[in-house]
C-alpha positions as MATLAB code, in Angstrom:
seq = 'XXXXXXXXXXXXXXXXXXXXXXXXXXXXXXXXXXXXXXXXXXXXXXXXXXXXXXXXXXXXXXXXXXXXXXXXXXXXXXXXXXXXXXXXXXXXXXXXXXXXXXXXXXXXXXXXXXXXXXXXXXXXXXXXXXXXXXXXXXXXXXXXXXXXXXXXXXXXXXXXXXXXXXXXXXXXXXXXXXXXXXXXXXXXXXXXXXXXXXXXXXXXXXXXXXXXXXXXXXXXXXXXXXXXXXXXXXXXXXXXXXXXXXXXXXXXXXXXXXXXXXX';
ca = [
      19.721   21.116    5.669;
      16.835   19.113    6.050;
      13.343   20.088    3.841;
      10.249   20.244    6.377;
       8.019   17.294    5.163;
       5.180   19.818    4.368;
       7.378   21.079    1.382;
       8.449   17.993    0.613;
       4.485   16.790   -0.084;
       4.243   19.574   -2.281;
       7.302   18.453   -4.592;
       6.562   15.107   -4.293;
       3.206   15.892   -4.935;
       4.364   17.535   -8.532;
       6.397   14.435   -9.008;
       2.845   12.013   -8.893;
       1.274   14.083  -11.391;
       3.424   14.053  -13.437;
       4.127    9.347  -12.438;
       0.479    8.790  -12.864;
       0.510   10.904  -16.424;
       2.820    8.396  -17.432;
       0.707    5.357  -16.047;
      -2.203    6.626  -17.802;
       0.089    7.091  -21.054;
       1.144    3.556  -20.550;
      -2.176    1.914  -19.849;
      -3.658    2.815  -23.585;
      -0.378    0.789  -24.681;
      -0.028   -3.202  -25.417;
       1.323   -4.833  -22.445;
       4.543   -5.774  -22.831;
       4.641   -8.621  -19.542;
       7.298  -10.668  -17.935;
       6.980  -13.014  -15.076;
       9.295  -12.711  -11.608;
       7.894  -15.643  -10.475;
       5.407  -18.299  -10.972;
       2.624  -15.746  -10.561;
       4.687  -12.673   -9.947;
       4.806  -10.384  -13.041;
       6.672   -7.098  -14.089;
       5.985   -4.820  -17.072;
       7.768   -1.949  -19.053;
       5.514   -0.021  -17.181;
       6.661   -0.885  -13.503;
      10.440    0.044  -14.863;
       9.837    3.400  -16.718;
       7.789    4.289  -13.940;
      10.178    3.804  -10.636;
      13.239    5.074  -13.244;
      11.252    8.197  -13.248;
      10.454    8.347   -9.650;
      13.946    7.617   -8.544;
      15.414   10.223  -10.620;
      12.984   13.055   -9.754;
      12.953   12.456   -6.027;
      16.443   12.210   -6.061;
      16.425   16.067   -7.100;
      13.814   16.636   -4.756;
      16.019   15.510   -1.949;
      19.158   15.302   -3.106;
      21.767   12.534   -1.289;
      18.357   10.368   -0.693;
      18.082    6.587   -1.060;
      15.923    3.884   -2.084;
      14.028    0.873   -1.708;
      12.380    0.428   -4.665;
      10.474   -2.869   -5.841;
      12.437   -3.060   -9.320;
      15.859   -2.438   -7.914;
      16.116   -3.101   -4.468;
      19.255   -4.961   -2.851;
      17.956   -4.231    0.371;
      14.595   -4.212    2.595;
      16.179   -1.781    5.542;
      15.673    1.706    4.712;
      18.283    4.365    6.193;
      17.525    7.961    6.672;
      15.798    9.704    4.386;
      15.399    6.746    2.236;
      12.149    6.835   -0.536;
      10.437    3.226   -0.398;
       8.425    3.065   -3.894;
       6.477    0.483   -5.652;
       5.698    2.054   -9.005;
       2.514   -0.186   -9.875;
       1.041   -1.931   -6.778;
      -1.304   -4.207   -8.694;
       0.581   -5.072  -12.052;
      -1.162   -7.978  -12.463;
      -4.119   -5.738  -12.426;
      -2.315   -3.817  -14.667;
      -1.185   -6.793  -17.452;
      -5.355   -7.053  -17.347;
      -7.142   -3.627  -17.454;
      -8.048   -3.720  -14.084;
      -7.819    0.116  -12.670;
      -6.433   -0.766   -9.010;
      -3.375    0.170   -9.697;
      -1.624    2.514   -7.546;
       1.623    4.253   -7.129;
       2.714    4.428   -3.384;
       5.327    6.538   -1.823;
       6.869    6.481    1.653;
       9.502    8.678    3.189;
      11.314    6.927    5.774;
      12.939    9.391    8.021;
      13.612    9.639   11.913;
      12.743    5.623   12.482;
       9.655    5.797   10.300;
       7.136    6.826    7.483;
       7.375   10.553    7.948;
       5.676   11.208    4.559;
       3.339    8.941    2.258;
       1.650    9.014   -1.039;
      -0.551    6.207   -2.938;
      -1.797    7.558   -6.321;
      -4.477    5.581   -7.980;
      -4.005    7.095  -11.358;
      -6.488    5.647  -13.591;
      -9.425    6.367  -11.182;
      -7.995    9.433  -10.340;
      -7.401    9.444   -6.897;
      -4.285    9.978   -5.099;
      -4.431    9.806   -0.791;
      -1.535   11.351    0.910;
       0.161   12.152    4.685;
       2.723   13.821    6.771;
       3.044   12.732    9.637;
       0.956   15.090   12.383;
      -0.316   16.386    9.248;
      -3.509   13.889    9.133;
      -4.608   12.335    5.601;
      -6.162   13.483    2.514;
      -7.509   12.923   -0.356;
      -7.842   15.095   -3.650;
      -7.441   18.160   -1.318;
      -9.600   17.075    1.009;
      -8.993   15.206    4.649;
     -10.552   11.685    5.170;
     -10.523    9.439    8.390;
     -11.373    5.629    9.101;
     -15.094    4.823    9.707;
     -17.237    4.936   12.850;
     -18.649    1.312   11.652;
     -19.068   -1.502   14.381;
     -19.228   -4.098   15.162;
     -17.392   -6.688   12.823;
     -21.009   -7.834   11.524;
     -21.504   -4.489   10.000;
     -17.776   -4.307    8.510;
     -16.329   -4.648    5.288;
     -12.632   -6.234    5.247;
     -10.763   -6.456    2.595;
      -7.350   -9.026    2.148;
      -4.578  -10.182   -0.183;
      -2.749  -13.157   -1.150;
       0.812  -13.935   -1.358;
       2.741  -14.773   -4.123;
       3.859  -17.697   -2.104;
       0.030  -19.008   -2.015;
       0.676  -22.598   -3.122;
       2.590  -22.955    0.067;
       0.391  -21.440    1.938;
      -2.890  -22.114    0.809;
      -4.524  -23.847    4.012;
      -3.115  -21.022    6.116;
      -4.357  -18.281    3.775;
      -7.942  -20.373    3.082;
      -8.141  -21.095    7.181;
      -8.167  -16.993    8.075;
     -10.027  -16.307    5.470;
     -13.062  -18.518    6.412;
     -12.812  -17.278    9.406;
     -13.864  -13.479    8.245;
     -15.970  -14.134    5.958;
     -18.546  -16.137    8.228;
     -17.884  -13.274   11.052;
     -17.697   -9.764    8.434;
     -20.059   -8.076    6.632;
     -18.381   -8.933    3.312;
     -14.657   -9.647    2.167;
     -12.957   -8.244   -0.581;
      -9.900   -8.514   -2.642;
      -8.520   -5.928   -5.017;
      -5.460   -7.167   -5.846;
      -3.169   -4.237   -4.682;
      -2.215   -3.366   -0.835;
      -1.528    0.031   -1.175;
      -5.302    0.878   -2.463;
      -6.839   -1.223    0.408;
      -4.518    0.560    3.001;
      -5.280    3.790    1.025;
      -9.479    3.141    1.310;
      -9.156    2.153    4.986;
      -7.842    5.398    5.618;
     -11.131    6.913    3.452;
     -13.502    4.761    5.606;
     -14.751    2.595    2.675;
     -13.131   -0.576    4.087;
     -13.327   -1.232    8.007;
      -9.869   -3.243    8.167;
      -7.333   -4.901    5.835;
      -5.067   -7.818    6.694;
      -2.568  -10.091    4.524;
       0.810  -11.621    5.192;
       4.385  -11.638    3.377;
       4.051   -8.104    2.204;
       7.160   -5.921    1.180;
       8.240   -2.371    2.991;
       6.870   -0.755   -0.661;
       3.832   -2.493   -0.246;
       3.128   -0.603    2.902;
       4.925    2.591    3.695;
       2.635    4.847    2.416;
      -0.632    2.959    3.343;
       0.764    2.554    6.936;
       0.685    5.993    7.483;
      -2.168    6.825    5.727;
      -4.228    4.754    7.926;
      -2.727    6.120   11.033;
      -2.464   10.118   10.125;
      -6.897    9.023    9.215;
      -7.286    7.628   12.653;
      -7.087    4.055   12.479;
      -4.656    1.182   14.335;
      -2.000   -0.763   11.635;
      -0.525   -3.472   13.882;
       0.910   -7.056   13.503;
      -1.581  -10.043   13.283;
      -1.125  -10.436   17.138;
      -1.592   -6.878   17.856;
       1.515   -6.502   18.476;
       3.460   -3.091   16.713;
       3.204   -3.744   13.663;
       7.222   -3.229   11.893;
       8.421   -4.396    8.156;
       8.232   -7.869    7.283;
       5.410   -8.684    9.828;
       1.793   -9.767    8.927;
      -0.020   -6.178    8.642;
      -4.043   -5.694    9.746;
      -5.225   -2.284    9.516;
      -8.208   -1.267   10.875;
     -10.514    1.723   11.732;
      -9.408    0.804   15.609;
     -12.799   -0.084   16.439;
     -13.000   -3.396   15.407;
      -9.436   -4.023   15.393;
      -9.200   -6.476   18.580;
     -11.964   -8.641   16.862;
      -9.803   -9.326   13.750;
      -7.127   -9.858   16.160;
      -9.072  -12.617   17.682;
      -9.926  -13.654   14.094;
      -6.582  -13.943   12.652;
      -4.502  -15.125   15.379;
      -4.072  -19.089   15.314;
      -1.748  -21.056   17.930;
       1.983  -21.043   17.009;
       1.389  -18.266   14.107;
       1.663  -15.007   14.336;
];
């Protein structure tokens, strides 16, 4: 029998407390760091914490599956499939830098139905149900009124592939900053989606990001009000360049981002 998403939040709720104790534990610790990639890195951390979360939300909804960051032989999520990333922002983490989040997704019925990003070392954690609108620390928050673009913060990201794609990256990214209010960059999608949602950024864009990167920031943003879309506009699905936005300035970073023969 299927558990109603509103008690699911609660136990998965429990379950963050309890993930971003650990962080916390972890982040008065020596970093113990080992690279993925050129520039991609992984810590104790990231693999004590998604062990954790994969055990406990197994109980919580028992005969679930997972795409987790750590562990993942797959991208697709089925039904009822958690999609974790355990620390968004290691590399934030290896260094002391506190945006770091935990983010959560429940993919169920052909999308997020649930989503939680916990920023545990500023103490902050943003969740959603789907229908259920978005919240923060017990209390609801929705995108900003702010318009036009002038008046509009926007942050991004860059990939781990950014050697290759430096000129593409560098060309965007001129391209808002001479048009936005300011650009910013903290090094950890889930918070950006997560303070879009809150109405502290305007929009958020970046390319070649992973379902864990996004789940629970997707529907955060949309359960707060806002548009989460492709580059193009287009809807916006796994694997696809992601811009989030408080909907009102959304068809202006549209214009922005979208170059002949890219998406």
């Amino acid at each position: 029998m299927s558990i109603p998403e509103t008690e699911l939040l609660h136990r998965v709720l429990d379950v963050v407390r309890e993930s971003g104790d650990l962080v916390r534990e972890h982040w008065k610790r020596p970093r113990n760091v080992r690279l993925k990639g050129r520039i991609d890195l992984v810590t104790d951390t990231d693999m004590a914490v998604e062990a954790f979360l994969k055990a406990r939300l197994e109980q919580v909804l028992p005969g679930s599956t997972f795409v987790a960051e750590e562990s993942a032989s797959s991208l697709t999520p089925g039904e009822d499939c958690w999609i974790i990333d355990p620390i968004d922002g290691t590399t934030n983490f290896a260094h002391g830098v506190p945006f770091v989040a935990t983010s959560i997704g429940l993919w169920r019925n052909g999308g997020v139905a649930l989503g939680v990003v916990d920023i545990p070392v500023m103490g902050e954690t943003f969740w959603a149900t789907r229908g259920g609108g978005a919240w923060c620390n017990g209390e609801p928050v929705h995108v900003s009124r702010r318009m036009p673009l002038a008046e509009s913060l926007v942050a991004t990201g860059f990939p781990y592939t950014i050697s290759e794609k430096v000129d593409e990256v560098v060309d965007r990214l001129r391209r808002v900053l001479v048009e936005a209010r300011g650009v910013r960059r903290c090094g950890a999608a889930a918070v950006d989606l997560a303070y879009v949602a809150a109405g502290r950024y305007e929009a958020f864009y970046e390319d070649d990001l992973k379902p864990w990167d996004t789940a629970a920031g997707w529907l955060l943003v949309e359960e707060a009000g806002g548009a989460v879309t492709s580059f193009d506009g287009t809807a916006y699905g796994f694997g696809r360049a992601l811009l989030a936005t408080n909907g009102l300035v959304h068809q202006d970073m549209v214009s922005l981002l979208v170059t002949e023969g890219k998406r």
